[in-house]
PDB file of C-alpha atoms in Angstrom:
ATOM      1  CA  UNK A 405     119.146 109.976  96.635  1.00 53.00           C
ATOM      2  CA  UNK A 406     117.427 107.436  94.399  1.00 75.00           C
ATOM      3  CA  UNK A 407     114.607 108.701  91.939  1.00 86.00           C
ATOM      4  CA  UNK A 408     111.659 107.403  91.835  1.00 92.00           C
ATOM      5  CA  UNK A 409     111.569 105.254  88.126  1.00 94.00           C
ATOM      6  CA  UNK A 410     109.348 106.824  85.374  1.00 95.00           C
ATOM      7  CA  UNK A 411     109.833 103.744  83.315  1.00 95.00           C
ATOM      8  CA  UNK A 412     110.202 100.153  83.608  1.00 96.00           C
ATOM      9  CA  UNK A 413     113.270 100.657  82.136  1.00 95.00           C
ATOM     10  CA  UNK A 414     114.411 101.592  85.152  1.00 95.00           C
ATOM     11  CA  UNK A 415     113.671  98.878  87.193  1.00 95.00           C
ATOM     12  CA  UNK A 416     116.431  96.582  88.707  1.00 92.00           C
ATOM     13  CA  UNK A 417     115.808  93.241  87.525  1.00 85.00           C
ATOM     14  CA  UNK A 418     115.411  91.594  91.077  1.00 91.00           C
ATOM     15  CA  UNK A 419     113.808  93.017  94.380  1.00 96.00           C
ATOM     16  CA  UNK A 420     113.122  92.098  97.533  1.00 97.00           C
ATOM     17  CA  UNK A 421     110.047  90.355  97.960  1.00 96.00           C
ATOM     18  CA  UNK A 422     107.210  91.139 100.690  1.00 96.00           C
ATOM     19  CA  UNK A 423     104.272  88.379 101.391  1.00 96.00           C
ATOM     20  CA  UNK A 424     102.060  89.804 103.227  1.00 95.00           C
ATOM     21  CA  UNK A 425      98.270  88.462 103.033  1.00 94.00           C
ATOM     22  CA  UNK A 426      95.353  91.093 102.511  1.00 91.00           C
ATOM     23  CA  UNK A 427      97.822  94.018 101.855  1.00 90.00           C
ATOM     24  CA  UNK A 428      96.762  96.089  98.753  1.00 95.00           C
ATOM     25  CA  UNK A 429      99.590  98.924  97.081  1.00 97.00           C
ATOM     26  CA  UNK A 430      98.768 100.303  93.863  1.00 98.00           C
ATOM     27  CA  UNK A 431     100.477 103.190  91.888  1.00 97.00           C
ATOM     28  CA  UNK A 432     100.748 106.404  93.850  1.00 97.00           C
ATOM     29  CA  UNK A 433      99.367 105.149  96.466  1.00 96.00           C
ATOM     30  CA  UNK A 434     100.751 105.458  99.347  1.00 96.00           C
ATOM     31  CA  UNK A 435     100.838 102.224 102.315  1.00 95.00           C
ATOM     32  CA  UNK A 436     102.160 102.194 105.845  1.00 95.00           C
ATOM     33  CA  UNK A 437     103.219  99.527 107.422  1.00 96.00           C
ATOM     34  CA  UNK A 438     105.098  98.105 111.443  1.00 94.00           C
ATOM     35  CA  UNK A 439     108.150  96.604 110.015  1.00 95.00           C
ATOM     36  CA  UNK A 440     109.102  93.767 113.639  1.00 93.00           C
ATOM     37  CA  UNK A 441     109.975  90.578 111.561  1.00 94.00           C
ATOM     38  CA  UNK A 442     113.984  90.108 112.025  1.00 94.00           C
ATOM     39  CA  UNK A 443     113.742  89.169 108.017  1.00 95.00           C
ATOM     40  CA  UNK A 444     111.874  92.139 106.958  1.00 96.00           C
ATOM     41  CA  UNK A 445     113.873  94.865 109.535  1.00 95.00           C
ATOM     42  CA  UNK A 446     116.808  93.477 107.275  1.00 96.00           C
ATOM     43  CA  UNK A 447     114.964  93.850 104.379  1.00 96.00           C
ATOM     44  CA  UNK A 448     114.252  97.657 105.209  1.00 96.00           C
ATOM     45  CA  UNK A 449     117.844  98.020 105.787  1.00 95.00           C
ATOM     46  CA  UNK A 450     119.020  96.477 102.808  1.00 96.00           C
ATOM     47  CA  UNK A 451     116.738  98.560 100.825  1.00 96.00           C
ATOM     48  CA  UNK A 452     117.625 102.158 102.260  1.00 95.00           C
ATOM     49  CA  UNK A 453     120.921 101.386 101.614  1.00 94.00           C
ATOM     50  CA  UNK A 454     120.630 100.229  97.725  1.00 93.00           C
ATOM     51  CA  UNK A 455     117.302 101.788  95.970  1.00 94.00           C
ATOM     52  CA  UNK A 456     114.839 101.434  97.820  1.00 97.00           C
ATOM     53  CA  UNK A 457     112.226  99.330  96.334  1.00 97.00           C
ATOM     54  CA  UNK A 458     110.575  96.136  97.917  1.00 98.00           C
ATOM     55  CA  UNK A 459     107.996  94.139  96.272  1.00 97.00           C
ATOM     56  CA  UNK A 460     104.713  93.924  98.277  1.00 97.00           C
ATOM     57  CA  UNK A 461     103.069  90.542  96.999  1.00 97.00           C
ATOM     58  CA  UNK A 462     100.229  88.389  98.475  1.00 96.00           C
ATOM     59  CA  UNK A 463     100.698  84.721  99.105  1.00 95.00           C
ATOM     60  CA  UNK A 464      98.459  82.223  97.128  1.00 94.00           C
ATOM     61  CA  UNK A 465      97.136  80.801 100.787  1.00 91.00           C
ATOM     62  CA  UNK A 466      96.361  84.002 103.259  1.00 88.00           C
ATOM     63  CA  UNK A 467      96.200  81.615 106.136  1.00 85.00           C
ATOM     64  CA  UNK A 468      99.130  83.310 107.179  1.00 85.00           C
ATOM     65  CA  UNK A 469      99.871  87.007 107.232  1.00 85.00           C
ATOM     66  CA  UNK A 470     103.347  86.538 105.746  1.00 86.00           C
ATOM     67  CA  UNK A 471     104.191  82.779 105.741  1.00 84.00           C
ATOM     68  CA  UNK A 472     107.844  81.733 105.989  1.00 85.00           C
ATOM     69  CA  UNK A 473     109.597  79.485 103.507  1.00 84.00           C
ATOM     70  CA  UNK A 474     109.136  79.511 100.107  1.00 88.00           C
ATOM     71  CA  UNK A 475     105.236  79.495 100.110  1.00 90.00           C
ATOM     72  CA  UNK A 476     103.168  79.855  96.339  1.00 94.00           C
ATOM     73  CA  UNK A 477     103.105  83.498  95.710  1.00 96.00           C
ATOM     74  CA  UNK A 478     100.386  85.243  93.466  1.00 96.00           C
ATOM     75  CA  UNK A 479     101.887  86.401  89.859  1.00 97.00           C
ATOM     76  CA  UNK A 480     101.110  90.143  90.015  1.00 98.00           C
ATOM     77  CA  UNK A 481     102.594  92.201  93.253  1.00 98.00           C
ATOM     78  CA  UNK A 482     102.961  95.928  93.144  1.00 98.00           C
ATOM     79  CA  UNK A 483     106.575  97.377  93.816  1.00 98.00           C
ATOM     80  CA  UNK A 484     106.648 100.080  96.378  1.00 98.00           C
ATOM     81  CA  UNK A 485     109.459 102.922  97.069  1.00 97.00           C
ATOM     82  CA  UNK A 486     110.452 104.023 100.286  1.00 97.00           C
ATOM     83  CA  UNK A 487     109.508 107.358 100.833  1.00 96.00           C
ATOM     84  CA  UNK A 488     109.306 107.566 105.045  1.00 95.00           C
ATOM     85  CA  UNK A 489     110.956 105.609 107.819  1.00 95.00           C
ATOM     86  CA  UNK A 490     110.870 106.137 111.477  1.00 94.00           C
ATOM     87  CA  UNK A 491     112.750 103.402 114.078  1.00 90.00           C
ATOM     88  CA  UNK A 492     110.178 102.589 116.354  1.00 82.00           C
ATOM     89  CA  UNK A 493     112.507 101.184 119.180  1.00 76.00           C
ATOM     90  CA  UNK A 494     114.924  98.434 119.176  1.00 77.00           C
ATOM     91  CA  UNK A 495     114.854  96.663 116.015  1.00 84.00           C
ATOM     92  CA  UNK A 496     111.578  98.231 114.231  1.00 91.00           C
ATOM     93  CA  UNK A 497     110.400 100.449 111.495  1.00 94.00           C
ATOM     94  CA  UNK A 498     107.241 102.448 111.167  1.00 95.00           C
ATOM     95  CA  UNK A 499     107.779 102.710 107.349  1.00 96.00           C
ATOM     96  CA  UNK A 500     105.353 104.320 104.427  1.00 97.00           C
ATOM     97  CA  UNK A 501     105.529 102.490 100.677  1.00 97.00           C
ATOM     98  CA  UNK A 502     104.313 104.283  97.694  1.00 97.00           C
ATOM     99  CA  UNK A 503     103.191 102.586  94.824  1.00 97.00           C
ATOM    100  CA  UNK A 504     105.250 102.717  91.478  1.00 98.00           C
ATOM    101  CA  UNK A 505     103.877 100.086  89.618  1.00 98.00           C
ATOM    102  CA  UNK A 506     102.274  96.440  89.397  1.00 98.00           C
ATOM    103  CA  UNK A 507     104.777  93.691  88.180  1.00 97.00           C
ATOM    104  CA  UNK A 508     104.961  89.962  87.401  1.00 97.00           C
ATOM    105  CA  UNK A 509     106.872  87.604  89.572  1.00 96.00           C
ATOM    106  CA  UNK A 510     109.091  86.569  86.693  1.00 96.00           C
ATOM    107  CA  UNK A 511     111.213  83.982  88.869  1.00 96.00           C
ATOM    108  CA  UNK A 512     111.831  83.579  92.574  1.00 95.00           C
ATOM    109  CA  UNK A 513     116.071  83.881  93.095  1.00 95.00           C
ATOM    110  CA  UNK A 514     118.137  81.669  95.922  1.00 94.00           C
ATOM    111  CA  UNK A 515     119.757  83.637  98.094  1.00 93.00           C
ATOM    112  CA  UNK A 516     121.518  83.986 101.692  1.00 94.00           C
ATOM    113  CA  UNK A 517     119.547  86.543 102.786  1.00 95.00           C
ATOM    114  CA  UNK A 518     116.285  85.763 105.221  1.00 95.00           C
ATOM    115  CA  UNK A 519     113.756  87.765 103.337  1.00 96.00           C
ATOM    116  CA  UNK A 520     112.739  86.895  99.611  1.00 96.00           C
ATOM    117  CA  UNK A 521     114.056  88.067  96.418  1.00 97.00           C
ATOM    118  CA  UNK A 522     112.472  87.666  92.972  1.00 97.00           C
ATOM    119  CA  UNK A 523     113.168  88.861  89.329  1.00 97.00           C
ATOM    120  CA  UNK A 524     110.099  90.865  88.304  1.00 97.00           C
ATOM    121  CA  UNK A 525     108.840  92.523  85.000  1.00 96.00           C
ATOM    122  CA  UNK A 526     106.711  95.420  84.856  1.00 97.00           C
ATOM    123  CA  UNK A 527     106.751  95.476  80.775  1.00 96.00           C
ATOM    124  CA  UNK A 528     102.881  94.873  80.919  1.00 96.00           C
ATOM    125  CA  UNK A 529     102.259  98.035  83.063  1.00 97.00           C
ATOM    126  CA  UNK A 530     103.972 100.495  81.635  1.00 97.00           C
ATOM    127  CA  UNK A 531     100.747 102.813  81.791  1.00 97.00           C
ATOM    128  CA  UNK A 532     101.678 102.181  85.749  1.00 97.00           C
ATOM    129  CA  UNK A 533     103.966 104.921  85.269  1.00 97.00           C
ATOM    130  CA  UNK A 534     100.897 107.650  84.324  1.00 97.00           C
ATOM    131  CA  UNK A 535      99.595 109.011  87.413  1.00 96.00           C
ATOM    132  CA  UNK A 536      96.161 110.141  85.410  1.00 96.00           C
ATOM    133  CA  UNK A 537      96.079 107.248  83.181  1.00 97.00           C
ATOM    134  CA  UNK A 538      92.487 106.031  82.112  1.00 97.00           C
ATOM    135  CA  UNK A 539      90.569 108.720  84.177  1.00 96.00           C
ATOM    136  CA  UNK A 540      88.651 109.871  81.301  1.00 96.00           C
ATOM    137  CA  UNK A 541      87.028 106.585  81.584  1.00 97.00           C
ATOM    138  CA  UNK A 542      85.950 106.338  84.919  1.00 97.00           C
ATOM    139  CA  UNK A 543      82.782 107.276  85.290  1.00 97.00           C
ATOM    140  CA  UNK A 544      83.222 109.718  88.146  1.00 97.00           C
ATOM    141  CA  UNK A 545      79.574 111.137  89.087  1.00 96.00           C
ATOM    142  CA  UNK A 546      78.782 107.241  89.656  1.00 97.00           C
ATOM    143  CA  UNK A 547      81.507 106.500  91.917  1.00 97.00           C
ATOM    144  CA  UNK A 548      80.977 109.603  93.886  1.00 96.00           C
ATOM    145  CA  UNK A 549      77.477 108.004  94.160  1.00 95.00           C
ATOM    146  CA  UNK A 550      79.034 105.140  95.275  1.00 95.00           C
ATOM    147  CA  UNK A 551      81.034 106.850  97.962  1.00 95.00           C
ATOM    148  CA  UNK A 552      78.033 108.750  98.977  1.00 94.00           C
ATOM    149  CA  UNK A 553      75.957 105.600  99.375  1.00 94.00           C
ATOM    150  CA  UNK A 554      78.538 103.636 101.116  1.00 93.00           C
ATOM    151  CA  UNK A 555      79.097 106.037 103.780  1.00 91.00           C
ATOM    152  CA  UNK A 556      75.508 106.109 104.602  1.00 91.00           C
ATOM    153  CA  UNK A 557      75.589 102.391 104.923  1.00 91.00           C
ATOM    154  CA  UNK A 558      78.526 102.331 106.924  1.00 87.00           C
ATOM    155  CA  UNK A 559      77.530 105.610 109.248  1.00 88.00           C
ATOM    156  CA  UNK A 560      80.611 107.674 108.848  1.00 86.00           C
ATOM    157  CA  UNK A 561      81.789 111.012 107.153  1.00 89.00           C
ATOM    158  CA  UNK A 562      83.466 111.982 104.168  1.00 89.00           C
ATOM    159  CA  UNK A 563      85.194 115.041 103.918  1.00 92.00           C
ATOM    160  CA  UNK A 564      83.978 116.158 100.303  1.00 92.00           C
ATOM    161  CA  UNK A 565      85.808 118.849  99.856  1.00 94.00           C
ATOM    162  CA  UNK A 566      89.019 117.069  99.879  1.00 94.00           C
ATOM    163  CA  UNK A 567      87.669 114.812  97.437  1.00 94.00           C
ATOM    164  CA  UNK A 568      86.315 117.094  95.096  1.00 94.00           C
ATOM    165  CA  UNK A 569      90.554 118.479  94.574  1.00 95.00           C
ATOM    166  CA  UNK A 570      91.160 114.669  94.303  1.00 96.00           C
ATOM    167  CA  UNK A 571      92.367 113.168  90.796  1.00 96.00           C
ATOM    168  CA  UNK A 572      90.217 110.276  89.524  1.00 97.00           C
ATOM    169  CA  UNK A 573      92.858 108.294  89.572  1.00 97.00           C
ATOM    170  CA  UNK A 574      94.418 108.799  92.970  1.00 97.00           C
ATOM    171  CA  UNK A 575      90.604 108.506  94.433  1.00 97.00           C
ATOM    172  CA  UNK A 576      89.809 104.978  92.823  1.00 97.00           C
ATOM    173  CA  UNK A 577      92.910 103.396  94.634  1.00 97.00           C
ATOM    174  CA  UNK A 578      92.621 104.750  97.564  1.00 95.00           C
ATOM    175  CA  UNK A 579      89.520 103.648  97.945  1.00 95.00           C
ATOM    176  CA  UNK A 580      90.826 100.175  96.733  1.00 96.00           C
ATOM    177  CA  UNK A 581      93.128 100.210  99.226  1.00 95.00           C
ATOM    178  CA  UNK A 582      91.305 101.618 102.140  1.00 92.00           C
ATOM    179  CA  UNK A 583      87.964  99.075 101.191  1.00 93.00           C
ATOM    180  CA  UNK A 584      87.455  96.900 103.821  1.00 91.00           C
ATOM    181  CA  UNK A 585      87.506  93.894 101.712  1.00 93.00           C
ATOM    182  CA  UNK A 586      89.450  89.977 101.438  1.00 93.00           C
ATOM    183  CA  UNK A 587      92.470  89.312 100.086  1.00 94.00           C
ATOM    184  CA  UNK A 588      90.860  87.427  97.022  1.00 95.00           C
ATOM    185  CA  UNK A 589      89.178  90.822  96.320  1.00 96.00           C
ATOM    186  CA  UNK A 590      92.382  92.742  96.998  1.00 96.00           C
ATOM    187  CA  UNK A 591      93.988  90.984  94.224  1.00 97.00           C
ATOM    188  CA  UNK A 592      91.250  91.080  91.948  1.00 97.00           C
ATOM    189  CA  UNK A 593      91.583  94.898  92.346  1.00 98.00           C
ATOM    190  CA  UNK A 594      94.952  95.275  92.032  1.00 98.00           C
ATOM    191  CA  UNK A 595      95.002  92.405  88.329  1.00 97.00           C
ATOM    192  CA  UNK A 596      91.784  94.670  87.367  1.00 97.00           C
ATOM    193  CA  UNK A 597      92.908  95.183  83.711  1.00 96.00           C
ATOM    194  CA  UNK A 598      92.264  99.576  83.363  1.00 97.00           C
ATOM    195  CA  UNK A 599      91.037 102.053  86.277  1.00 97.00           C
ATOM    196  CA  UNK A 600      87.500 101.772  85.036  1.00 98.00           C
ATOM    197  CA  UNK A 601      87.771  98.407  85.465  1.00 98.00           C
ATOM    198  CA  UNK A 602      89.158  98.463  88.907  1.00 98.00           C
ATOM    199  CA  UNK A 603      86.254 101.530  89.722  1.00 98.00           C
ATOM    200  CA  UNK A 604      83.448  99.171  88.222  1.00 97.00           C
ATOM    201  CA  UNK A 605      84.747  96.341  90.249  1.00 97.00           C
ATOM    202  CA  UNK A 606      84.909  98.398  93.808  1.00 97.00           C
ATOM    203  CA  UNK A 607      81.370  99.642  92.689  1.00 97.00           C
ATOM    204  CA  UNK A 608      80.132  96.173  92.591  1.00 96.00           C
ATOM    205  CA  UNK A 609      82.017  94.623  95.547  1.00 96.00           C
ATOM    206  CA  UNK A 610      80.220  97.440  97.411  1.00 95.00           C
ATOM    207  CA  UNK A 611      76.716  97.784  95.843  1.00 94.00           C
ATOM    208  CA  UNK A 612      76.898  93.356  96.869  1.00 93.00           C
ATOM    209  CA  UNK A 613      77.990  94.478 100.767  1.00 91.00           C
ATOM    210  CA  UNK A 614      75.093  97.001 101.153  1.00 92.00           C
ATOM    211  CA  UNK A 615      72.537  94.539  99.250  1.00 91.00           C
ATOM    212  CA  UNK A 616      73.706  92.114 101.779  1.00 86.00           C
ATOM    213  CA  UNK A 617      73.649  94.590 104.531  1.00 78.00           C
ATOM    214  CA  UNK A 618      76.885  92.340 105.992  1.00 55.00           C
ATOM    215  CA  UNK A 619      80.202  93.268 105.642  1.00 45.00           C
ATOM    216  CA  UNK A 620      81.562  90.511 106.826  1.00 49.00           C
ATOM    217  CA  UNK A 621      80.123  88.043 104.027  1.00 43.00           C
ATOM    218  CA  UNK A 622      82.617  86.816 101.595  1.00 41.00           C
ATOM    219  CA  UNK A 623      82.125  88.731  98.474  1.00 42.00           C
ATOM    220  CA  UNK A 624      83.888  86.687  95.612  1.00 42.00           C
ATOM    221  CA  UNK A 625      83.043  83.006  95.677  1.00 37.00           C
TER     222      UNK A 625
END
């Protein structure tokens, strides 16, 4: 069985390459997704048998879910492992991704096969590697008060005793990737340069919604 890599040292220089519009991974974090695509059912196949890594990465244009082609493709993805896979039926996969760390699309490769592949470099995010990383920097109590207040704007429960046994880290990207935000704020998330910035940023994307008091206004212009 593959390990999961501590280091980017350990990262193979190419992976395959996911587009998918809207779709936010970020270390440790785990994302499921319906694998139906022909391209991509390959793609999970390939990748159970070699090491298991695929390269979830959001188009430049999100007009499309997950265009076809060789479509512009934003600079910073996250690489995800394969840590669950059920066949849902004839040709499809109920698969979960967990975050290892963000990357930058060095250079897309040619190849035969039909999903993309891409060189990648995760030299820049080597702190990727640290689950705890940059907690003592978050300012916690506020984005508990964040959590709080957003919950009472959007009428549903928290369970707070979960969150309370909940690392800093691992609670800031969730939330990321649970918000109910764009894909231009996905990214924005996922490029956000520590995890304070990425908490102050989620603050402020939801402190605009609640000011608004519509969720479905765009929030970055």
């Amino acid at each position: 069985m593959h390990k999961r890599p501590t280091s980017p040292a350990d990262l193979p220089r190419s992976v395959p390459i996911f587009p998918l519009s809207g779709a936010l991974l970020l270390p440790f974090a785990h994302r499921p997704l319906n694998i139906f695509e022909p391209r991509y059912v390959r793609m999970v196949d390939d990748a159970l048998a070699g090491d298991r890594l695929v390269g979830l990465i959001q188009p430049v244009d999100t007009s499309e879910e997950s265009p076809r082609g060789r479509a512009q493709l934003q600079n910073i993805g996250c690489l995800g492992r394969l840590t669950h896979w059920e066949e849902n039926g004839e040709g499809r996969y109920f698969i979960i991704l967990e975050g290892v760390t963000r990357f930058e699309l060095v250079s897309e490769l040619t190849v035969m096969t039909p999903y993309r592949q891409a060189q990648i470099s995760a030299t820049g995010f080597a702190s990727d590697f640290d689950r705890k990383f940059g907690e003592d920097e978050v300012d916690r109590p506020r984005f508990l008060k964040m959590m709080r207040d957003y919950a009472e704007f959007g009428d549903f429960d928290l369970n707070w005793d979960e969150i309370e046994k909940t690392g800093t880290a691992d609670l800031v990207n969730f939330c990321c990737m649970v918000s109910p935000y764009g894909a231009r704020e996905k990214q924005v998330l996922l490029e956000a340069k520590s995890l304070s910035d990425r908490a102050e940023t989620l603050i402020a994307l939801a402190e605009i919604e609640m000011a608004k008091g519509d969720g479905d206004a765009p929030l970055l212009q």
